[in-house]
C-alpha positions as MATLAB code, in Angstrom:
seq = 'MATVREGAAPVLLVVDVQVGVMREAWDAPRVIKNVSRAVERARAENVPVLWVQHSDEDLPQGSKQWQLVPELVPAQGEPLLHKHFNSSFEQTTLEEELAKLGATHLVLAGAATNWCIRATAYGALDRGYDVTLVKDAHTTETMELGDGVKIEAANVIQELNVAMGWLSYPGRKNGAATAEEINFGKPGGGQ';
ca = [
       0.000    0.000    0.000;
       1.120    3.545   -0.710;
       2.201    5.928    2.012;
      -0.779    8.242    2.380;
       0.349   11.850    2.639;
      -1.186   13.696    5.566;
      -2.416   17.281    5.255;
      -3.677   19.394    2.388;
      -0.600   21.126    0.950;
      -1.525   21.759   -2.703;
       0.436   22.183   -5.907;
      -0.856   22.837   -9.417;
       0.705   20.475  -11.933;
       0.428   21.623  -15.574;
       1.224   18.745  -17.918;
       2.246   18.892  -21.593;
       0.387   22.002  -22.771;
       2.737   22.122  -25.748;
       2.316   23.426  -29.289;
       2.417   19.969  -30.902;
       0.104   18.420  -28.326;
      -2.511   21.173  -28.460;
      -2.492   21.623  -32.262;
      -5.141   18.932  -32.877;
      -6.596   18.765  -29.372;
     -10.316   19.172  -28.833;
     -11.417   22.701  -27.887;
      -7.791   23.738  -27.324;
      -8.304   27.533  -27.071;
     -10.887   27.150  -24.292;
      -8.806   24.549  -22.454;
      -5.678   26.728  -22.657;
      -7.698   29.638  -21.264;
      -8.890   27.450  -18.372;
      -5.367   26.183  -17.657;
      -4.249   29.810  -17.614;
      -7.057   30.631  -15.163;
      -6.022   27.768  -12.871;
      -2.421   29.049  -12.975;
      -3.565   32.607  -12.152;
      -5.626   31.359   -9.228;
      -2.803   29.180   -7.898;
      -0.315   32.044   -8.055;
      -2.798   34.423   -6.377;
      -3.229   31.925   -3.534;
       0.530   31.236   -3.255;
       0.058   27.652   -4.419;
       3.209   26.341   -6.143;
       2.909   25.686   -9.885;
       4.964   22.915  -11.474;
       5.236   22.457  -15.231;
       5.841   19.250  -17.178;
       7.068   19.066  -20.768;
       7.117   15.838  -22.784;
       9.617   14.852  -25.438;
       9.730   11.858  -27.777;
      10.156   11.214  -31.500;
       6.983   13.214  -32.286;
       7.979   16.048  -29.908;
      11.756   16.367  -30.250;
      13.245   18.416  -27.436;
      13.938   21.976  -28.593;
      11.586   21.790  -31.599;
       8.726   24.237  -32.212;
       6.088   21.605  -31.435;
       7.874   20.749  -28.148;
       7.539   24.323  -26.818;
       4.855   25.225  -24.303;
       1.981   27.141  -25.910;
       2.731   30.884  -25.948;
      -0.225   31.676  -23.653;
       1.395   29.744  -20.799;
       4.755   30.811  -19.441;
       6.262   29.465  -16.229;
       7.102   32.226  -13.774;
      10.608   32.569  -12.452;
      11.222   29.886   -9.838;
       8.433   27.569  -11.041;
      10.021   24.184  -11.785;
       9.875   22.852  -15.346;
      10.268   19.072  -15.468;
      11.030   17.058  -18.574;
       9.578   13.622  -19.206;
       9.674   10.836  -21.783;
       6.822    8.637  -20.511;
       3.091    9.188  -19.998;
       3.231    9.499  -16.219;
       4.872   12.665  -14.967;
       6.355   10.554  -12.167;
       8.349    8.123  -14.322;
      12.059    8.952  -14.548;
      11.541   12.604  -13.581;
      12.298   14.665  -10.497;
       8.591   15.237   -9.768;
       8.583   13.317   -6.478;
      11.653   15.225   -5.272;
      10.015   18.558   -6.168;
       6.813   17.563   -4.384;
       8.790   16.469   -1.305;
      10.630   19.833   -1.203;
       7.255   21.571   -1.182;
       5.697   19.193    1.345;
       2.919   18.618   -1.205;
       0.073   16.255   -0.433;
      -2.574   17.432   -2.936;
      -2.021   17.560   -6.701;
      -4.332   19.762   -8.746;
      -3.893   18.507  -12.305;
      -4.429   20.185  -15.697;
      -3.074   19.726  -19.212;
      -2.932   17.132  -21.969;
      -3.469   14.534  -23.229;
      -6.405   13.326  -21.167;
      -6.256    9.656  -22.111;
      -2.485    9.320  -21.838;
      -0.438   11.691  -19.700;
      -3.218   13.152  -17.560;
      -4.723    9.759  -16.703;
      -1.280    8.187  -16.078;
      -0.195   11.095  -13.877;
      -3.469   11.127  -11.902;
      -3.300    7.395  -11.231;
       0.433    7.622  -10.495;
      -0.252   10.324   -7.899;
      -3.002    8.293   -6.235;
      -0.793    5.183   -6.270;
       1.882    7.214   -4.460;
      -0.486    8.427   -1.747;
      -1.361   11.931   -2.967;
      -4.843   13.440   -3.078;
      -5.817   14.542   -6.601;
      -8.172   17.153   -8.005;
      -8.525   17.064  -11.789;
      -9.354   20.456  -13.310;
     -12.227   19.104  -15.371;
     -12.411   21.969  -17.876;
      -8.625   22.305  -18.248;
      -7.567   19.047  -19.891;
      -8.011   17.805  -23.432;
      -7.026   15.243  -26.046;
      -7.673   14.291  -29.665;
     -10.428   12.064  -31.030;
      -9.101    8.511  -31.270;
      -9.640    6.585  -34.501;
      -9.432    2.889  -33.693;
      -9.875    1.519  -37.215;
     -12.868   -0.058  -38.951;
     -14.612    3.324  -38.669;
     -14.655    3.199  -34.862;
     -13.923    6.502  -33.141;
     -13.829    7.621  -29.553;
     -14.633   11.314  -29.542;
     -12.289   13.499  -27.493;
     -15.196   15.044  -25.576;
     -16.220   11.547  -24.423;
     -12.676   10.672  -23.301;
     -12.553   13.898  -21.273;
     -15.980   13.349  -19.748;
     -15.114    9.755  -18.833;
     -11.998   10.769  -16.896;
     -13.889   13.590  -15.152;
     -16.478   11.037  -13.988;
     -13.840    8.428  -13.099;
     -12.013   10.887  -10.846;
     -15.158   11.163   -8.738;
     -15.648    7.400   -8.522;
     -12.117    6.116   -7.965;
     -11.546    4.887   -4.446;
      -8.144    4.707   -2.770;
      -7.718    4.177    0.996;
      -6.968    7.393    2.843;
      -6.963    9.562   -0.285;
      -9.401   12.069   -1.720;
      -9.913   12.577   -5.418;
     -12.385   14.338   -7.651;
     -12.793   17.014  -10.285;
     -13.591   20.732  -10.266;
     -13.608   23.505  -12.859;
     -10.856   26.122  -13.000;
     -13.237   28.516  -11.234;
     -14.383   25.989   -8.615;
     -10.982   24.659   -7.489;
     -10.493   24.855   -3.770;
      -6.766   24.331   -3.364;
      -7.288   23.670    0.339;
      -9.952   20.991   -0.199;
      -8.603   17.929   -1.995;
     -10.860   16.199   -4.449;
     -13.369   18.895   -5.207;
     -14.473   22.434   -5.522;
     -15.758   25.171   -3.277;
];
């Protein structure tokens, strides 16, 4: 069993809101605006903001598509972590950064819902953190599975928003709230 983290020390974790990721993402302008709003609120409430940036063969480090979208710029002193796997925890310094901050509650926003957001949310819960998914500040692309079968991006997003309210981990709280509803001091939900 994971070590459950006591307390309610929040951080906002912004994952992979990069040019190449957001280019084809569903409702990207609105989602970017909502991520920006969550960042503004976190900064106003002195909640640490951590940024994650993915690289792989489709997002080569240093390329234009690898860059964070221009609307989102880490402030001086906000850590920027680099990853190569879906979970922001795998082979990164995320756990060390969270330990330095005494974090117990991850507020999560970004992309892509069905890959990096889901993997990071589950990775956080597996490691004993409380998680609040910013339900209007994550996105993905529609998935084409072949034989004419598609899973619409909006459905993938809605499914994870619902799942975050139904998942059950001992001693942890999880849920979803909009960028306006986030209560950084109340893990798992809004106001």
